[in-house]
Structure formats: C-alpha cells, structure tokens
CSV table of C-alpha atoms in Angstrom, one decimal:
chain,number,residue,atom,x,y,z
A,1421,MET,CA,-108.1,-155.9,-15.2
A,1422,ARG,CA,-104.9,-158.4,-16.2
A,1423,THR,CA,-105.3,-162.5,-15.2
A,1424,GLU,CA,-102.6,-165.3,-15.8
A,1425,ARG,CA,-103.4,-168.5,-16.6
A,1426,ASN,CA,-101.8,-171.1,-13.6
A,1427,LEU,CA,-99.6,-173.3,-15.4
A,1428,THR,CA,-100.6,-176.6,-14.5
A,1429,ARG,CA,-97.7,-179.6,-13.9
A,1430,LEU,CA,-97.2,-180.1,-17.3
A,1431,ASP,CA,-96.6,-176.6,-18.5
A,1432,ARG,CA,-93.9,-177.1,-15.5
A,1433,VAL,CA,-92.2,-180.0,-17.2
A,1434,PHE,CA,-92.3,-178.6,-20.3
A,1435,ALA,CA,-90.8,-174.9,-19.4
A,1436,ARG,CA,-87.7,-177.3,-17.9
A,1437,LEU,CA,-87.1,-178.7,-20.3
A,1438,ASP,CA,-87.1,-175.7,-22.3
A,1439,ARG,CA,-84.3,-174.3,-20.9
A,1440,GLU,CA,-80.6,-174.3,-22.0
A,1441,PRO,CA,-79.0,-177.4,-20.9
A,1442,GLU,CA,-75.8,-176.7,-18.8
A,1443,ARG,CA,-72.9,-178.9,-17.4
A,1444,PRO,CA,-72.8,-180.3,-14.4
A,1445,ALA,CA,-68.7,-177.6,-13.3
A,1446,ASN,CA,-67.4,-180.9,-12.4
A,1447,ILE,CA,-69.0,-185.0,-13.8
A,1448,PHE,CA,-67.7,-187.0,-11.3
A,1449,VAL,CA,-66.0,-190.2,-12.5
A,1450,PRO,CA,-65.4,-193.7,-10.7
A,1451,ARG,CA,-62.0,-194.4,-10.0
A,1452,MET,CA,-60.1,-197.7,-9.7
A,1453,SER,CA,-59.4,-197.7,-6.8
A,1454,ARG,CA,-57.6,-200.5,-4.1
A,1455,HIS,CA,-61.3,-201.4,-2.5
A,1456,ARG,CA,-62.9,-201.7,-6.1
A,1457,VAL,CA,-59.8,-204.1,-6.6
A,1458,VAL,CA,-60.6,-205.5,-3.5
A,1459,LEU,CA,-64.1,-206.7,-4.9
A,1460,LEU,CA,-62.4,-206.8,-8.7
A,1461,VAL,CA,-60.6,-209.5,-6.6
A,1462,ALA,CA,-63.0,-211.3,-4.6
A,1463,THR,CA,-65.9,-211.7,-7.5
A,1464,LEU,CA,-63.3,-212.8,-10.1
A,1465,ALA,CA,-62.3,-216.0,-7.3
A,1466,PHE,CA,-66.3,-216.5,-6.8
A,1467,TYR,CA,-67.2,-216.7,-10.8
A,1468,LEU,CA,-64.2,-219.0,-11.4
A,1469,ALA,CA,-65.5,-221.0,-8.3
A,1470,ILE,CA,-69.0,-221.9,-9.8
A,1471,VAL,CA,-66.8,-222.6,-13.1
A,1472,TRP,CA,-64.8,-225.1,-11.4
A,1473,ALA,CA,-67.9,-226.1,-9.4
A,1474,VAL,CA,-70.5,-227.2,-12.3
A,1475,ALA,CA,-67.5,-228.8,-14.3
A,1476,VAL,CA,-66.7,-230.8,-11.8
A,1477,THR,CA,-70.0,-231.5,-11.2
A,1478,SER,CA,-70.4,-230.8,-6.9
A,1479,TRP,CA,-73.0,-230.5,-4.8
A,1480,LEU,CA,-74.1,-227.0,-5.9
A,1481,VAL,CA,-75.0,-229.1,-9.2
A,1482,ARG,CA,-77.0,-231.7,-7.4
A,1483,PHE,CA,-78.5,-228.9,-5.7
A,1484,ASP,CA,-79.3,-227.8,-9.0
A,1485,TRP,CA,-81.9,-230.9,-9.9
A,1486,GLN,CA,-82.8,-230.9,-6.6
A,1487,VAL,CA,-84.6,-227.0,-7.6
A,1488,MET,CA,-85.8,-228.3,-10.9
A,1489,PHE,CA,-87.0,-231.1,-9.3
A,1490,PHE,CA,-88.9,-228.9,-6.5
A,1491,ARG,CA,-90.4,-227.3,-9.7
A,1492,PRO,CA,-91.3,-224.0,-7.7
A,1493,TYR,CA,-93.8,-223.0,-10.6
A,1494,GLN,CA,-96.0,-225.6,-9.2
A,1495,GLN,CA,-95.5,-224.5,-5.6
A,1496,TRP,CA,-96.8,-221.2,-6.0
A,1497,PRO,CA,-98.9,-220.5,-9.2
A,1498,GLU,CA,-100.8,-217.6,-7.7
A,1499,ILE,CA,-97.8,-215.4,-8.5
A,1500,HIS,CA,-96.7,-216.5,-11.9
A,1501,ALA,CA,-98.5,-214.4,-13.9
A,1502,PHE,CA,-96.6,-211.9,-12.6
A,1503,LEU,CA,-92.8,-212.8,-12.9
A,1504,ASP,CA,-93.7,-213.5,-16.3
A,1505,TYR,CA,-94.3,-210.1,-16.7
A,1506,TYR,CA,-91.1,-208.5,-14.3
A,1507,VAL,CA,-88.4,-211.7,-16.0
A,1508,VAL,CA,-88.9,-208.8,-18.5
A,1509,LEU,CA,-86.2,-206.3,-17.0
A,1510,GLY,CA,-83.3,-208.3,-17.2
A,1511,GLN,CA,-83.9,-208.5,-20.9
A,1512,ARG,CA,-81.3,-206.6,-23.2
A,1513,GLY,CA,-83.6,-205.0,-25.4
A,1514,PRO,CA,-86.1,-203.5,-23.7
A,1515,THR,CA,-84.5,-202.1,-20.5
A,1516,ALA,CA,-81.6,-201.2,-23.2
A,1517,VAL,CA,-84.0,-198.0,-24.8
A,1518,MET,CA,-85.2,-197.8,-21.2
A,1519,VAL,CA,-81.7,-197.0,-20.4
A,1520,CYS,CA,-80.7,-195.0,-23.9
A,1521,ALA,CA,-83.5,-193.1,-22.9
A,1522,TRP,CA,-82.9,-191.7,-19.5
A,1523,LEU,CA,-79.1,-191.6,-20.4
A,1524,GLY,CA,-79.3,-189.4,-23.8
A,1525,TRP,CA,-81.5,-187.0,-21.7
A,1526,ARG,CA,-78.6,-186.4,-19.3
A,1527,SER,CA,-75.8,-186.1,-22.1
A,1528,TRP,CA,-78.0,-183.5,-23.8
A,1529,ARG,CA,-78.5,-181.7,-19.9
A,1530,GLN,CA,-75.0,-181.8,-19.0
A,1531,HIS,CA,-73.4,-181.3,-23.1
A,1532,THR,CA,-71.7,-184.9,-22.5
A,1533,LEU,CA,-72.0,-187.8,-24.2
A,1534,ARG,CA,-70.0,-190.0,-21.1
A,1535,PRO,CA,-73.7,-191.6,-19.9
A,1536,LEU,CA,-74.9,-193.3,-23.6
A,1537,LEU,CA,-71.0,-194.3,-24.5
A,1538,THR,CA,-70.5,-196.0,-21.0
A,1539,LEU,CA,-73.8,-198.1,-21.2
A,1540,GLY,CA,-72.5,-198.8,-25.2
A,1541,ALA,CA,-69.6,-200.2,-23.5
A,1542,SER,CA,-71.0,-201.9,-20.5
A,1543,LEU,CA,-73.4,-204.2,-23.1
A,1544,LEU,CA,-70.6,-204.4,-25.8
A,1545,LEU,CA,-68.6,-206.2,-22.5
A,1546,LEU,CA,-71.5,-207.9,-21.4
A,1547,ASN,CA,-72.0,-209.4,-25.4
A,1548,ILE,CA,-68.2,-210.5,-25.3
A,1549,THR,CA,-67.9,-212.5,-22.3
A,1550,VAL,CA,-71.7,-213.7,-21.2
A,1551,GLY,CA,-71.8,-214.4,-24.9
A,1552,ALA,CA,-68.3,-216.4,-25.2
A,1553,ALA,CA,-68.5,-218.3,-21.7
A,1554,LYS,CA,-72.3,-218.5,-22.7
A,1555,LEU,CA,-70.9,-221.2,-26.6
A,1556,GLY,CA,-67.8,-222.7,-25.0
A,1557,MET,CA,-69.4,-224.4,-21.5
A,1558,GLY,CA,-72.6,-224.9,-24.2
A,1559,ARG,CA,-74.5,-226.0,-21.3
A,1560,LEU,CA,-78.3,-227.4,-20.8
A,1561,GLY,CA,-81.4,-225.4,-20.1
A,1562,PRO,CA,-83.3,-227.5,-17.3
A,1563,HIS,CA,-86.5,-228.2,-19.6
A,1564,TYR,CA,-83.7,-229.3,-21.8
A,1565,ALA,CA,-81.5,-231.6,-19.1
A,1566,ILE,CA,-81.3,-235.3,-20.7
A,1567,THR,CA,-78.6,-237.4,-17.8
A,1568,ILE,CA,-80.2,-236.3,-14.2
A,1569,GLY,CA,-77.5,-235.4,-11.8
A,1570,SER,CA,-75.0,-234.0,-15.3
A,1571,ASN,CA,-74.1,-231.1,-15.4
A,1572,GLU,CA,-75.2,-230.4,-18.9
A,1573,MET,CA,-72.3,-229.4,-20.1
A,1574,GLY,CA,-70.1,-229.1,-23.8
A,1575,LEU,CA,-73.9,-230.0,-25.3
A,1576,GLY,CA,-74.1,-227.1,-27.5
A,1577,GLY,CA,-76.3,-225.3,-25.0
A,1578,ASP,CA,-76.6,-221.2,-23.8
A,1579,ILE,CA,-78.1,-220.2,-20.7
A,1580,PHE,CA,-74.7,-221.1,-18.3
A,1581,PRO,CA,-74.1,-217.8,-17.8
A,1582,SER,CA,-77.2,-216.3,-16.9
A,1583,GLY,CA,-78.3,-213.3,-19.1
A,1584,HIS,CA,-81.2,-212.1,-17.9
A,1585,THR,CA,-79.5,-212.3,-14.5
A,1586,ALA,CA,-75.7,-210.3,-15.9
A,1587,ASN,CA,-78.0,-207.8,-18.7
A,1588,ALA,CA,-80.0,-207.0,-15.2
A,1589,VAL,CA,-76.5,-205.8,-13.6
A,1590,VAL,CA,-75.3,-204.7,-15.8
A,1591,THR,CA,-78.2,-202.4,-16.8
A,1592,TRP,CA,-79.5,-200.9,-13.4
A,1593,GLY,CA,-76.2,-201.2,-12.2
A,1594,ILE,CA,-74.9,-198.2,-14.9
A,1595,LEU,CA,-77.2,-196.4,-13.5
A,1596,ALA,CA,-76.0,-196.5,-10.4
A,1597,TYR,CA,-72.0,-196.4,-11.6
A,1598,LEU,CA,-73.4,-192.5,-13.8
A,1599,ALA,CA,-75.0,-190.9,-10.6
A,1600,SER,CA,-74.2,-187.8,-9.3
A,1601,THR,CA,-74.1,-187.6,-5.6
A,1602,PRO,CA,-72.8,-190.2,-3.3
A,1603,ARG,CA,-76.6,-190.3,-2.0
A,1604,ALA,CA,-78.6,-191.1,-5.4
A,1605,ARG,CA,-75.3,-193.7,-5.7
A,1606,ARG,CA,-76.8,-195.5,-3.0
A,1607,TRP,CA,-79.9,-195.4,-3.7
A,1608,LEU,CA,-79.9,-197.0,-7.3
A,1609,SER,CA,-77.4,-199.6,-6.3
A,1610,ALA,CA,-79.4,-201.0,-3.7
A,1611,LEU,CA,-82.7,-200.7,-6.1
A,1612,SER,CA,-80.3,-202.4,-8.9
A,1613,ALA,CA,-79.1,-205.5,-6.4
A,1614,VAL,CA,-82.7,-206.4,-5.9
A,1615,THR,CA,-83.6,-205.8,-8.9
A,1616,SER,CA,-81.4,-208.3,-10.3
A,1617,LEU,CA,-81.9,-210.5,-7.2
A,1618,GLY,CA,-85.3,-211.0,-8.1
A,1619,VAL,CA,-84.3,-210.6,-11.8
A,1620,GLY,CA,-82.7,-214.2,-11.5
A,1621,LEU,CA,-84.6,-215.9,-9.1
A,1622,THR,CA,-87.2,-215.5,-11.5
A,1623,THR,CA,-85.7,-217.4,-14.1
A,1624,VAL,CA,-84.8,-220.3,-10.9
A,1625,TYR,CA,-88.7,-220.2,-10.9
A,1626,LEU,CA,-90.1,-220.2,-14.1
A,1627,GLY,CA,-87.3,-223.4,-14.5
A,1628,THR,CA,-85.6,-221.2,-17.5
A,1629,HIS,CA,-82.1,-220.9,-15.8
A,1630,TRP,CA,-80.2,-223.4,-13.3
A,1631,LEU,CA,-79.5,-221.4,-9.8
A,1632,SER,CA,-75.7,-222.0,-10.5
A,1633,ASP,CA,-76.1,-219.9,-14.1
A,1634,VAL,CA,-77.8,-216.9,-11.9
A,1635,LEU,CA,-74.8,-217.2,-9.4
A,1636,LEU,CA,-72.5,-216.9,-13.0
A,1637,GLY,CA,-74.9,-214.2,-13.9
A,1638,TRP,CA,-74.7,-212.3,-11.1
A,1639,ALA,CA,-70.9,-212.9,-11.2
A,1640,ALA,CA,-70.5,-211.9,-14.2
A,1641,GLY,CA,-73.0,-208.9,-14.5
A,1642,LEU,CA,-71.5,-207.2,-11.1
A,1643,LEU,CA,-67.3,-207.5,-13.5
A,1644,ILE,CA,-68.5,-205.7,-15.7
A,1645,LEU,CA,-70.1,-202.5,-13.7
A,1646,LEU,CA,-65.6,-202.4,-11.2
A,1647,ALA,CA,-63.5,-203.0,-14.5
A,1648,LEU,CA,-65.6,-200.0,-16.0
A,1649,PRO,CA,-63.5,-197.5,-14.0
A,1650,TRP,CA,-60.1,-198.7,-16.6
A,1651,PHE,CA,-62.4,-198.1,-20.2
A,1652,GLU,CA,-63.2,-194.5,-18.3
A,1653,PRO,CA,-59.8,-193.4,-20.7
A,1654,LEU,CA,-60.9,-194.7,-24.0
A,1655,ILE,CA,-64.6,-193.0,-23.8
A,1656,ALA,CA,-63.3,-190.1,-22.6
A,1657,ARG,CA,-60.7,-190.5,-26.0
A,1658,ALA,CA,-64.1,-191.9,-28.2
A,1659,GLU,CA,-66.1,-188.7,-26.7
A,1660,ALA,CA,-63.5,-186.8,-28.3
A,1661,TRP,CA,-63.1,-188.2,-31.2
A,1662,ILE,CA,-67.1,-187.7,-31.5
A,1663,PHE,CA,-67.2,-183.9,-31.0
A,1664,ARG,CA,-63.6,-182.9,-33.5
A,1665,LEU,CA,-65.9,-185.2,-36.3
A,1666,ARG,CA,-68.7,-183.3,-36.5
A,1667,ASP,CA,-66.8,-179.6,-35.6
A,1668,ALA,CA,-65.3,-181.1,-38.4
A,1669,VAL,CA,-68.9,-181.4,-40.8
A,1670,ARG,CA,-70.0,-178.3,-39.7
A,1671,SER,CA,-67.2,-176.6,-40.7
A,1672,ARG,CA,-67.6,-178.0,-44.2
A,1673,ARG,CA,-70.1,-177.7,-44.8
A,1674,GLY,CA,-70.1,-173.9,-43.6
A,1675,ARG,CA,-67.1,-173.8,-46.7
A,1676,THR,CA,-69.1,-175.7,-49.4
A,1677,VAL,CA,-72.6,-173.6,-49.2
A,1678,PRO,CA,-72.6,-172.6,-52.7
A,1679,ALA,CA,-73.1,-168.0,-52.5
A,1680,PRO,CA,-76.7,-166.7,-53.4
A,1681,ALA,CA,-76.6,-164.8,-57.3
A,1682,THR,CA,-76.8,-161.0,-55.8
A,1683,SER,CA,-75.3,-158.4,-56.0
A,1684,PRO,CA,-72.4,-158.6,-53.1
A,1685,VAL,CA,-74.0,-157.2,-49.4
A,1686,GLY,CA,-71.9,-153.8,-49.6
A,1687,ALA,CA,-73.2,-152.3,-52.6
A,1688,PRO,CA,-76.7,-153.4,-52.7
A,1689,VAL,CA,-79.6,-153.2,-55.7
A,1690,MET,CA,-82.2,-150.6,-54.4
A,1691,ALA,CA,-85.1,-149.1,-56.5
A,1692,THR,CA,-84.4,-146.8,-59.6
A,1693,GLN,CA,-86.1,-144.0,-58.2
A,1694,PRO,CA,-86.7,-140.2,-60.4
A,1695,ALA,CA,-84.4,-138.1,-59.4
A,1696,SER,CA,-85.6,-134.4,-57.9
A,1697,PRO,CA,-86.0,-132.0,-60.7
A,1698,ASP,CA,-82.8,-129.4,-59.3
A,1699,GLY,CA,-81.2,-132.7,-59.4
A,1700,GLU,CA,-80.2,-134.1,-56.0
A,1701,VAL,CA,-80.9,-137.2,-54.8
A,1702,PRO,CA,-83.1,-139.2,-52.7
A,1703,ALA,CA,-82.3,-138.7,-48.7
A,1704,ARG,CA,-83.1,-142.6,-49.2
A,1705,GLU,CA,-80.4,-143.9,-51.9
A,1706,ALA,CA,-77.8,-141.6,-50.4
A,1707,VAL,CA,-78.4,-143.3,-46.8
A,1708,ALA,CA,-78.4,-146.9,-48.4
A,1709,ALA,CA,-75.2,-145.4,-50.1
A,1710,ALA,CA,-73.9,-145.6,-47.1
A,1711,ARG,CA,-75.1,-147.8,-45.4
A,1712,SER,CA,-72.2,-150.6,-43.3
A,1713,PRO,CA,-71.0,-153.7,-45.4
A,1714,ARG,CA,-73.3,-156.0,-43.0
A,1715,ALA,CA,-76.6,-154.5,-44.1
A,1716,PRO,CA,-78.7,-157.5,-46.1
A,1717,ALA,CA,-78.8,-157.3,-49.5
A,1718,TYR,CA,-82.5,-156.3,-50.2
A,1719,LEU,CA,-83.9,-153.5,-48.1
A,1720,ALA,CA,-88.2,-152.6,-47.7
A,1721,PRO,CA,-89.2,-149.8,-49.7
A,1722,GLY,CA,-88.7,-147.2,-46.3
A,1723,PRO,CA,-90.1,-147.5,-42.4
A,1724,HIS,CA,-93.3,-146.7,-42.1
A,1725,THR,CA,-94.8,-143.5,-40.5
A,1726,THR,CA,-96.1,-142.8,-37.4
A,1727,ARG,CA,-100.1,-142.6,-37.8
A,1728,SER,CA,-99.6,-139.0,-36.8
A,1729,GLU,CA,-97.5,-137.9,-39.7
A,1730,ARG,CA,-99.5,-138.8,-42.5
A,1731,THR,CA,-101.7,-136.3,-44.5
A,1732,PRO,CA,-104.5,-137.2,-45.5
A,1733,VAL,CA,-104.7,-136.2,-49.2
A,1734,THR,CA,-108.7,-135.5,-51.5
A,1735,PRO,CA,-109.1,-134.8,-54.9
A,1736,VAL,CA,-108.0,-130.7,-53.9
A,1737,GLY,CA,-105.0,-130.6,-51.7
A,1738,SER,CA,-105.0,-132.0,-47.9
A,1739,ARG,CA,-107.1,-131.5,-45.7
A,1740,ARG,CA,-104.5,-130.7,-42.8
A,1741,PRO,CA,-103.2,-127.1,-42.9
A,1742,PRO,CA,-99.9,-126.6,-43.4
A,1743,HIS,CA,-96.9,-125.3,-40.7
A,1744,SER,CA,-93.9,-123.7,-40.7
A,1745,ASP,CA,-91.7,-124.6,-38.5
A,1746,ARG,CA,-92.5,-128.8,-39.8
A,1747,THR,CA,-89.6,-131.6,-40.7
A,1748,PRO,CA,-91.2,-133.9,-42.0
A,1749,ARG,CA,-89.1,-137.9,-41.3
A,1750,ALA,CA,-86.2,-138.8,-43.0
A,1751,ALA,CA,-85.9,-142.2,-44.3
A,1752,GLY,CA,-82.5,-142.4,-43.0
A,1753,THR,CA,-80.3,-141.3,-40.4
A,1754,SER,CA,-80.3,-136.7,-41.7
A,1755,ALA,CA,-83.2,-135.3,-43.1
A,1756,ARG,CA,-83.0,-132.9,-46.4
A,1757,PRO,CA,-85.2,-129.8,-44.9
A,1758,VAL,CA,-88.0,-129.0,-46.8
A,1759,THR,CA,-87.2,-125.7,-49.8
A,1760,GLY,CA,-90.5,-123.8,-50.3
A,1761,ASN,CA,-91.5,-123.3,-53.9
C-alpha cells in the first residue's frame, strides 16, 4: 500500500518559492496625473510655510518650546521602553534592509528590477534633499538648545527636518507606491501613514526633535513620493541598460571560453577493437561513424543488456540451450545477423 506524506505549511511555502517566476502581463506604473500635481504643489507650499514660520520665530517656534518644557517622556514614562524600539521603524538602515529584502523578492518573481531601482532612487532623493536642508538650516535639537524662545537655526545642528520622519514616509510609502492592486495600495497607504505619523510623534515624545521638525519631515517625505513618477522614464532606461550590460557580459563569456583539447565532436575517439575473423568492422564502430555531429566526444562501452538476454557461462560452455531463431541485440540501430560456423 502506497502512502503519501502530508505536506506541512513550510513545505508548501518552499514549493511555491521553487516555481518558475512569472512576470505579470501589466505592471502598474503611476503617472503624474493632475490630482498628483495638485497634491505636490500643496505639499510644497506647506513645506515652505513651515520653513518660513520657523525662520521668523513665529508662534510655531513658541509652541515647540512649550512641548519641550512639557517633557512627554516624563508625563508617560510607562511607554518609554516600547517607543524606544518603535522609533527604529524610522531609522534608515534597518528599514532599508527590510524593505529591500521584500522588493528584491518581488523583483525576482516579476523578472524586473523596477522595485529595487525605485527604492534606490527614492532613498537617493531623500538623502540629497533632506540632507541639504539639514545642513543648510543648521538647527539645534531640543536637548542642545541654547536660548529659550529662539528658533536655534544656523548653529550647526542637523535636525530640521526630521530624518526619522521623512525616512519613515518614504521607506514605507514606497510599498504603497509599488503595490500591484488598488486594494493593496489603499491598505499600504494607510499603514505607511500611521507608521510615519507614529514615528514622528515618538521623536517628539523622546525629546529628540521639535514638533516643527516632524511637520517638515512629513512634508519632505511626501514630496519625494509624489515626485517619483517624473523619474520613472529614468528608472526604465537604467533597467534596460543593466539588462543590456548583463547580456553583453554573458555573450563575452561565451565567446572567450577555451575549447577543450579533444577531438572534434563529429569524430569521436573510440576504443580500439579487433576486427572480426571475416574482416568485418564491429557493429559498434559502424554505428559510431554514422552518429550525428552533436554526439558527445566520449562514448560508453555499450548499452547494458537486460537480464533475460545475458547468457550464463560456465567453464564447459553456456547452460542455455541454443535457439536458431534468436538474433543477438545490436549496439546500434541495425543488427548484424548471426552466421553459423
């Protein structure tokens, strides 16, 4: 009775991973629609408004100081340990590794480099824009503030805008940007918004950022996500260039592989066999000479015969009775009849 082993969940997962990757018929690529342009302009206006409000030391700066003096980490110390770990969701290194692993698997499944290239382009834009803003405005954080009520700008700091917040918006928002279905896009958009909102407020709770830093970080990350469709043609050209480079390297390796020091494939070297007493060439050599040029350069001594065709031999001769109508099996496609002595 034959029994089959029941597949476990892990077996089913590996079985799915072993399937041949299939590229979807159509991959959704967001376009720069009118709605997206309106959102981009509104977010840019909000970004400039926050910078102006901090630069002129408006009510927003005074509110930053009030929140800092409130010291949320002292008001709710019971959640301090949890938020110390939660804020890691905004650190660039760990989040980039996690998201890159997921997008790398998607790239392998879909036979396209677009997910990884889009992630790389968004992180590059994030480093350039947010890094330039941090160094250009040079604002000090709450723990290093010098003058009460001052905007603390131009003093060599690097916390305006909040890098944790902007990185959370971009890193987790890229999953929604690359979603393949509208439903997945909605759910991932909501999840990334909640995550980035929580990361920004966590930095305010811990006292590492002003509230205005977080507001500017949200705007900076959202600007990058909204502007990504403008970079889609560049991403497509980069993907095509990488694939052309891969094909060129493969073809170059194929041309430079040295040929083995053997005889040509069309004329395989055979083991020397004595001719038969009547001067005929053995059937195996005749078959080898008639083989196609695609035959391998080496040949086995010959096919194994079945057990029913093997004749038991003893010192006094064969124990099998002779059969006049039996023809021995040949090594090739044609057989040479056995002649009597």
